[in-house]
Amino acid sequence: MSDGDPSVAEAHPELVQLLSPEGERVAHPHYSIDLTPDEFRALYRDLVLVRRIDIEATALQRQGELGIWASLLGQEAAQVGSGRALAPDDFVFPTYREHGVAWCRDVDPLWLLGLFRGVNLGGWDPNAHNFNLYTIVIGSQTLHATGYAMGIQREGGGPDGSYPGAVIAYFGDGASSQGDVNESFVWASVFNAPVVFFCQNNQWAISEPIEKQSRIPLYQRARGFGFPGVRVDGNDVLACLAVTRAALARAREGSGPTLVEAYTYRMGAHTTSDDPTRYRLASDLESWKLKDPIERVKAYLVRNGLADADFLDAVQAEADELAAHVREGCRALPDPEPLSMFDDVYVEGTPHLDRQREEFATYLASFEGAR
Amino acid sequence: MPEFKQFALPDVGEGLTEGEILKWFVRPGEPVTVNQTIVEIETAKAAVELPCPYAGVVAELHVAEGSTVDVGTPIITIDVDPTGPAAATPAAPGPGADTAQPTPELTELASVAVAAPDEPVEPGLIGGPAPGGRTSVLVGYGPRATEAVRRPRRAGGAGRPPTPSAHPTFAQPPMRADAVREAHPPLTARPNGSGNGNGELLAGGAVLAGGAVLAKPPVRKYARDLGVDLATVTPTGPSGVITRADVDAASAGGTTAAAGGPSFDAARERRIPVKGVRKHTAAAMVASAFTAPHVTEFLTLDVTPTMELRDRVAALPDFAGLKVTPLLFVARALLLAVRRHPMINSSWDEEHGEIVVKEYVNLGIAAATPRGLLVPNIKDAGRMSMRELAGALGELAETARAGRTTPADMSGGTITITNVGVFGVDSGTPILNPGESAIVAFGAVRPMPWVVDGHVVPRQVTQLAMSFDHRIVDGQLGSEFLADLAAMLRDPGLALAWS
């Protein structure tokens, strides 16, 4: 196991880690990963760009351009690692913080910003990206994911009993206390649904620490439901990639659900409306800074000659460009047509809804200068 | 050509209405880059730093440090093209004057959400009045109701849509009351005081057309405790809600539910005049509990090393004749911890708006006496040696027990220990001695199973509880103080390092 971080290793003997906080490769008996230099560099690029999107969005909120933003700072590796483990036909059910997974599914960050700016309700086509809309209600997406996975089951698998794709449900440590999440565990387990439960344990459910959420490590809960659970270093992109790949493969081959607990830390506030300095100690933050998910990949790349200054500069330049795209794009996001809110409620209209639309249209037309 | 952009104070926390400018990090004439931190503001929720939305040169700061301004007020103007010839001057700050403001479309949308002034919206509907004059949002209490700028309506009412009241199912309060009534119609007859608590939910109508009484659960309980029938109370709260004050007024007016007669047996009650120490204690506790916002923290710890040390100290010739109690060690450790965290030993001076940090410690010890609870204190305990402290503690206890504690003994305390452990109690949530900012409750020390190096072994375990005045002491300071205190009791050797 890791010799890099005694505090983590001692407290969590089961933690899967493949890259230590110092950027040293670590061997693990059950999980291994063999990446090409290009793949290593691509992961680094993902991590840097995703963090940059997040930082820019946080700044835009502070400038009044977004109503609120849920930062993923510190959770880049958990999201990029799991996001890059997905096969094209796998389907994602995110929370409202999965900006890194959205990135891996080619969802333009401006769609995410539109939601937080209040000019759309998500807006991207979930089926075009195999990435469902953000779910604000805590934990309910685990039920949707399980139901979707059961749908895949009912459509049938190949001759060997395997399925063309698996489902992954994201949630957090706080959601693990929700009834929805526990119900989805029951259903996924007894129906052997092809779903991976990916829990980013960032230690804080807003201001509630994980000690108040669970008496045992979260991954051990899976055992009580009858499927395996594994805890992975959520700041280690390699371990997250390897563990999620294995869990998805297991789901696709018809062996049922897995709970992955990515052990990480929310470095920022719960959302821009929250002030974490009121309930947690600065020293915790300091110790987690040493486990930064990006720095360890950078250290590994540089030490092993996989990246030079030109590459790092190029990624930085790309991040700046992306930030400008996010910034300018955000300000240019069009306001929606008021009547468009009726468009996607149902596939077809209903008499009740049609009447409401009519009434609202009449109301809008009652103003001077209305079209 | 110079091009000026204004940055208006944004709502950084979902529904904030104003913010105080704490500190500017830039001055006029200085260059700024996008996302450079330019100002720190404090809102009702947090102090936050704002990044600059534009690159350029600071032309003007519109708001001075220390001023509180409404969200939407321009706070800074930036010249985003400073190399051009000076032609225009910054536009005068005013709402709606700049690009950082909500776009016109957004403003229009916002105004669509509220009804025209001549069509009052019913309480509970979106845009309608909400309790406290605020509008419900997801987090916090929401913005105060403000004067919305409304779009002019076309003349005549022909084109108007139906008012929201045409859809009564959206009006939440009446719907809820009706639903409850339908489900449990007969309960209204239940006499007060003998019911199971649900009766009041439905007791006759105050204002709402539906006839149900509106009051929050704590007010309902309060009324029940006072024996006030809510149906007889005149509500003054918004939307006809009965407030605590209304219940008080009804109670004072003698409109209690006497109809069914008292359900208690006065003969089996004993009435004790409140006087002396009881009266003083009651006044002090009420004053403390309702002026100082209390926070209580708990910590369970293994004090076996301290108990072993106590046995050794008690055997020392120096301490012959002195009572060497566990309390002595807690007191000693507390005094050392105060030295490490002086702010804990302070008081709140409301009149002068100051926090008084005391460089001396008058250590209060809560004592149960025949006269009641007394809190005499050991003057300048911080300067005492362990032996002197042992003597002072013994003397204080003797004096209290004999009922000879003087008012002077009890005045001027700066921090207090309450030794609830002597009653065999584990812990509690102590109330601050008035004028002090911390009190520590020391629970019973008892042998308990404890995990040492992965094995469960019997150890001497106790619990510390500390309440502190949150106006002065933040969670971090309180926690660190309590942790230091506990650390010395777990490992008394630390006292050598910290004394």
Short mmCIF file of N, CA and C in Angstrom, two decimals, chain A residues 52 55-56 58-68 117-119 136 271-275 277-278 280-282 327 331 335-336 338 352 355-356 359-360 362-371, chain B residues 7-8 10-14 34-35 42-54 99-100 103 105-106 109 111-116 139 151-155 159-162 167 170 476 480:
data_model
loop_
_atom_site.label_atom_id
_atom_site.label_comp_id
_atom_site.label_asym_id
_atom_site.label_seq_id
_atom_site.Cartn_x
_atom_site.Cartn_y
_atom_site.Cartn_z
N ARG A 52 -10.06 24.51 -14.21
CA ARG A 52 -10.15 25.88 -14.70
C ARG A 52 -11.59 26.31 -14.97
N ILE A 55 -13.00 27.09 -11.56
CA ILE A 55 -12.52 28.36 -10.99
C ILE A 55 -13.19 29.54 -11.70
N GLU A 56 -13.32 29.42 -13.03
CA GLU A 56 -13.91 30.51 -13.78
C GLU A 56 -15.38 30.68 -13.41
N THR A 58 -16.76 29.86 -10.58
CA THR A 58 -16.85 30.44 -9.23
C THR A 58 -16.67 31.96 -9.31
N ALA A 59 -15.70 32.39 -10.11
CA ALA A 59 -15.47 33.83 -10.26
C ALA A 59 -16.69 34.51 -10.88
N LEU A 60 -17.29 33.85 -11.88
CA LEU A 60 -18.47 34.45 -12.53
C LEU A 60 -19.62 34.59 -11.54
N GLN A 61 -19.73 33.63 -10.63
CA GLN A 61 -20.79 33.78 -9.61
C GLN A 61 -20.51 34.99 -8.74
N ARG A 62 -19.24 35.17 -8.36
CA ARG A 62 -18.87 36.30 -7.51
C ARG A 62 -19.04 37.63 -8.23
N GLN A 63 -19.12 37.56 -9.56
CA GLN A 63 -19.32 38.78 -10.34
C GLN A 63 -20.78 38.99 -10.71
N GLY A 64 -21.64 38.14 -10.15
CA GLY A 64 -23.06 38.33 -10.37
C GLY A 64 -23.60 37.71 -11.65
N GLU A 65 -22.74 36.92 -12.33
CA GLU A 65 -23.19 36.34 -13.60
C GLU A 65 -23.93 35.02 -13.40
N LEU A 66 -23.69 34.34 -12.27
CA LEU A 66 -24.40 33.11 -11.96
C LEU A 66 -25.11 33.29 -10.63
N GLY A 67 -26.27 32.65 -10.49
CA GLY A 67 -26.97 32.75 -9.22
C GLY A 67 -26.26 32.00 -8.13
N ILE A 68 -25.68 30.88 -8.51
CA ILE A 68 -25.02 30.01 -7.53
C ILE A 68 -24.11 29.08 -8.33
N ARG A 117 -27.05 29.87 -14.10
CA ARG A 117 -27.39 31.26 -14.39
C ARG A 117 -28.91 31.44 -14.40
N GLY A 118 -29.60 30.31 -14.51
CA GLY A 118 -31.05 30.38 -14.50
C GLY A 118 -31.65 30.67 -15.86
N VAL A 119 -30.91 30.39 -16.94
CA VAL A 119 -31.48 30.64 -18.27
C VAL A 119 -31.89 29.35 -18.97
N ILE A 136 -30.87 18.05 -8.76
CA ILE A 136 -30.67 18.89 -7.57
C ILE A 136 -31.13 18.16 -6.31
N THR A 271 -21.55 25.33 -1.77
CA THR A 271 -21.85 26.12 -2.95
C THR A 271 -21.36 27.53 -2.64
N THR A 272 -21.51 28.40 -3.60
CA THR A 272 -21.06 29.78 -3.37
C THR A 272 -21.89 30.47 -2.28
N SER A 273 -22.99 29.87 -1.86
CA SER A 273 -23.80 30.47 -0.80
C SER A 273 -23.32 30.05 0.59
N ASP A 274 -22.31 29.21 0.63
CA ASP A 274 -21.90 28.60 1.89
C ASP A 274 -20.55 29.16 2.31
N ASP A 275 -20.30 29.20 3.62
CA ASP A 275 -19.03 29.68 4.15
C ASP A 275 -18.43 28.61 5.07
N THR A 277 -15.68 28.21 6.47
CA THR A 277 -14.82 28.58 7.60
C THR A 277 -15.60 28.64 8.89
N ARG A 278 -16.92 28.62 8.78
CA ARG A 278 -17.72 28.68 10.00
C ARG A 278 -17.86 27.33 10.67
N ARG A 280 -15.52 24.34 9.76
CA ARG A 280 -14.43 23.38 9.73
C ARG A 280 -13.10 24.08 9.90
N LEU A 281 -12.11 23.31 10.30
CA LEU A 281 -10.83 23.88 10.69
C LEU A 281 -9.91 24.03 9.48
N ALA A 282 -9.17 25.12 9.49
CA ALA A 282 -8.25 25.38 8.39
C ALA A 282 -7.20 24.29 8.30
N ARG A 327 -16.15 32.39 -19.91
CA ARG A 327 -16.49 33.74 -19.44
C ARG A 327 -17.34 34.49 -20.46
N ARG A 331 -21.66 35.23 -20.43
CA ARG A 331 -22.32 36.54 -20.51
C ARG A 331 -23.23 36.64 -21.73
N ASP A 335 -31.34 34.81 -22.88
CA ASP A 335 -32.44 34.54 -21.96
C ASP A 335 -33.49 33.72 -22.69
N PRO A 336 -34.14 32.86 -21.97
CA PRO A 336 -35.12 31.99 -22.65
C PRO A 336 -36.41 32.73 -22.96
N PRO A 338 -40.08 33.16 -22.45
CA PRO A 338 -40.89 32.75 -21.28
C PRO A 338 -41.76 31.52 -21.56
N HIS A 352 -54.64 20.49 -19.63
CA HIS A 352 -54.37 21.37 -18.49
C HIS A 352 -53.17 22.28 -18.77
N ARG A 355 -53.82 24.87 -21.44
CA ARG A 355 -54.58 26.01 -20.93
C ARG A 355 -53.65 26.97 -20.19
N GLN A 356 -52.77 26.41 -19.40
CA GLN A 356 -51.82 27.27 -18.67
C GLN A 356 -50.96 28.07 -19.63
N GLU A 359 -53.00 30.91 -21.01
CA GLU A 359 -53.21 31.96 -20.03
C GLU A 359 -51.94 32.81 -19.87
N PHE A 360 -50.82 32.12 -19.85
CA PHE A 360 -49.56 32.82 -19.66
C PHE A 360 -49.25 33.70 -20.87
N THR A 362 -51.44 35.06 -22.85
CA THR A 362 -52.34 36.21 -22.76
C THR A 362 -51.80 37.23 -21.77
N TYR A 363 -51.31 36.71 -20.67
CA TYR A 363 -50.76 37.57 -19.63
C TYR A 363 -49.57 38.38 -20.17
N LEU A 364 -48.67 37.67 -20.85
CA LEU A 364 -47.50 38.36 -21.41
C LEU A 364 -47.92 39.42 -22.42
N ALA A 365 -48.96 39.10 -23.17
CA ALA A 365 -49.41 40.03 -24.21
C ALA A 365 -50.11 41.25 -23.63
N SER A 366 -50.43 41.19 -22.32
CA SER A 366 -51.18 42.29 -21.72
C SER A 366 -50.30 43.49 -21.42
N PHE A 367 -48.98 43.34 -21.56
CA PHE A 367 -48.08 44.45 -21.25
C PHE A 367 -47.89 45.34 -22.46
N GLU A 368 -47.66 46.61 -22.17
CA GLU A 368 -47.37 47.54 -23.27
C GLU A 368 -46.08 47.13 -23.95
N GLY A 369 -46.06 47.22 -25.24
CA GLY A 369 -44.85 46.91 -25.98
C GLY A 369 -44.60 45.43 -26.14
N ALA A 370 -45.53 44.60 -25.68
CA ALA A 370 -45.35 43.17 -25.85
C ALA A 370 -45.52 42.81 -27.31
N ARG A 371 -44.81 41.72 -27.70
CA ARG A 371 -44.93 41.32 -29.09
C ARG A 371 -46.26 40.65 -29.35
N PHE B 7 -18.92 47.82 -12.22
CA PHE B 7 -19.20 46.53 -11.61
C PHE B 7 -20.12 46.80 -10.42
N ALA B 8 -21.30 46.18 -10.47
CA ALA B 8 -22.28 46.39 -9.40
C ALA B 8 -22.15 45.29 -8.37
N PRO B 10 -22.74 42.25 -6.57
CA PRO B 10 -23.60 41.12 -6.91
C PRO B 10 -24.21 40.48 -5.65
N ASP B 11 -25.25 39.70 -5.87
CA ASP B 11 -25.79 38.86 -4.80
C ASP B 11 -24.97 37.59 -4.80
N VAL B 12 -24.05 37.48 -3.86
CA VAL B 12 -23.16 36.32 -3.87
C VAL B 12 -23.73 35.14 -3.11
N GLY B 13 -24.91 35.28 -2.54
CA GLY B 13 -25.38 34.18 -1.71
C GLY B 13 -26.86 33.90 -1.77
N GLU B 14 -27.45 33.87 -2.95
CA GLU B 14 -28.85 33.48 -3.09
C GLU B 14 -29.78 34.28 -2.21
N VAL B 34 -8.52 40.40 -15.23
CA VAL B 34 -9.75 39.64 -15.01
C VAL B 34 -9.52 38.66 -13.87
N ASN B 35 -10.46 38.62 -12.96
CA ASN B 35 -10.45 37.72 -11.80
C ASN B 35 -9.45 38.09 -10.73
N GLU B 42 -18.49 41.85 3.16
CA GLU B 42 -19.12 40.99 4.15
C GLU B 42 -20.62 41.06 3.97
N THR B 43 -21.22 39.86 3.85
CA THR B 43 -22.67 39.79 3.71
C THR B 43 -23.23 39.13 4.95
N ALA B 44 -24.53 38.96 4.95
CA ALA B 44 -25.16 38.31 6.09
C ALA B 44 -24.66 36.88 6.25
N LYS B 45 -24.10 36.33 5.17
CA LYS B 45 -23.70 34.92 5.25
C LYS B 45 -22.21 34.74 5.43
N ALA B 46 -21.40 35.57 4.82
CA ALA B 46 -19.97 35.32 4.86
C ALA B 46 -19.20 36.54 4.38
N ALA B 47 -17.91 36.56 4.72
CA ALA B 47 -17.02 37.54 4.11
C ALA B 47 -16.45 36.89 2.86
N VAL B 48 -16.59 37.54 1.72
CA VAL B 48 -16.09 36.95 0.49
C VAL B 48 -15.28 37.98 -0.30
N GLU B 49 -14.33 37.46 -1.07
CA GLU B 49 -13.53 38.32 -1.92
C GLU B 49 -14.14 38.30 -3.32
N LEU B 50 -14.22 39.45 -3.94
CA LEU B 50 -14.81 39.51 -5.27
C LEU B 50 -13.72 39.66 -6.32
N PRO B 51 -13.77 38.84 -7.36
CA PRO B 51 -12.82 38.95 -8.45
C PRO B 51 -13.30 39.97 -9.48
N CYS B 52 -12.36 40.62 -10.11
CA CYS B 52 -12.70 41.67 -11.06
C CYS B 52 -13.19 41.08 -12.37
N PRO B 53 -14.33 41.55 -12.89
CA PRO B 53 -14.83 40.99 -14.14
C PRO B 53 -14.13 41.55 -15.38
N TYR B 54 -13.39 42.63 -15.23
CA TYR B 54 -12.80 43.26 -16.42
C TYR B 54 -11.30 43.49 -16.22
N THR B 99 -23.34 47.00 -17.61
CA THR B 99 -23.51 45.66 -18.14
C THR B 99 -23.52 44.59 -17.07
N ALA B 100 -22.97 44.88 -15.93
CA ALA B 100 -22.99 43.86 -14.88
C ALA B 100 -24.36 43.76 -14.22
N THR B 103 -29.65 41.89 -17.26
CA THR B 103 -30.03 42.38 -18.57
C THR B 103 -31.48 42.84 -18.53
N GLU B 105 -33.91 42.04 -20.27
CA GLU B 105 -34.85 40.92 -20.37
C GLU B 105 -35.05 40.26 -19.02
N LEU B 106 -33.93 40.12 -18.28
CA LEU B 106 -34.05 39.48 -16.98
C LEU B 106 -34.92 40.32 -16.06
N LEU B 109 -38.40 39.77 -16.91
CA LEU B 109 -38.87 38.47 -16.46
C LEU B 109 -39.20 38.52 -14.98
N SER B 111 -40.08 40.97 -13.24
CA SER B 111 -41.29 41.71 -12.91
C SER B 111 -42.54 40.97 -13.36
N VAL B 112 -42.38 40.09 -14.33
CA VAL B 112 -43.53 39.30 -14.74
C VAL B 112 -43.96 38.38 -13.61
N ALA B 113 -42.97 37.97 -12.83
CA ALA B 113 -43.28 36.99 -11.80
C ALA B 113 -44.18 37.55 -10.71
N VAL B 114 -44.25 38.86 -10.57
CA VAL B 114 -45.13 39.41 -9.54
C VAL B 114 -46.34 40.07 -10.22
N ALA B 115 -47.41 40.12 -9.51
CA ALA B 115 -48.63 40.63 -10.11
C ALA B 115 -48.60 42.15 -10.15
N ALA B 116 -49.45 42.71 -10.98
CA ALA B 116 -49.58 44.16 -11.03
C ALA B 116 -50.11 44.67 -9.70
N VAL B 139 -32.39 28.54 0.26
CA VAL B 139 -31.47 28.58 1.39
C VAL B 139 -31.64 29.92 2.09
N ARG B 151 -43.67 46.57 -15.17
CA ARG B 151 -43.89 47.01 -16.55
C ARG B 151 -45.28 47.59 -16.67
N PRO B 152 -45.39 48.61 -17.46
CA PRO B 152 -46.73 49.19 -17.65
C PRO B 152 -47.65 48.19 -18.35
N ARG B 153 -48.89 48.16 -17.88
CA ARG B 153 -49.87 47.27 -18.50
C ARG B 153 -50.64 48.03 -19.57
N ARG B 154 -51.15 47.30 -20.51
CA ARG B 154 -52.03 47.89 -21.51
C ARG B 154 -53.29 48.38 -20.83
N ALA B 155 -53.90 49.44 -21.42
CA ALA B 155 -55.14 49.96 -20.84
C ALA B 155 -56.25 48.92 -20.96
N GLY B 159 -57.75 42.10 -21.87
CA GLY B 159 -56.77 41.07 -22.20
C GLY B 159 -56.17 40.38 -20.99
N ARG B 160 -56.66 40.72 -19.83
CA ARG B 160 -56.00 40.17 -18.64
C ARG B 160 -56.30 38.69 -18.45
N PRO B 161 -55.32 38.02 -18.01
CA PRO B 161 -55.55 36.60 -17.73
C PRO B 161 -56.27 36.47 -16.40
N PRO B 162 -56.74 35.31 -16.12
CA PRO B 162 -57.41 35.09 -14.84
C PRO B 162 -56.40 35.35 -13.71
N HIS B 167 -57.33 29.77 -9.37
CA HIS B 167 -56.83 28.40 -9.20
C HIS B 167 -56.59 28.15 -7.72
N PHE B 170 -53.72 26.27 -5.85
CA PHE B 170 -52.35 26.75 -5.68
C PHE B 170 -52.17 27.49 -4.36
N GLN B 476 -13.89 27.53 16.57
CA GLN B 476 -12.50 27.10 16.51
C GLN B 476 -11.80 27.34 17.85
N GLU B 480 -10.50 24.45 20.31
CA GLU B 480 -9.07 24.32 20.62
C GLU B 480 -8.85 24.39 22.13
#
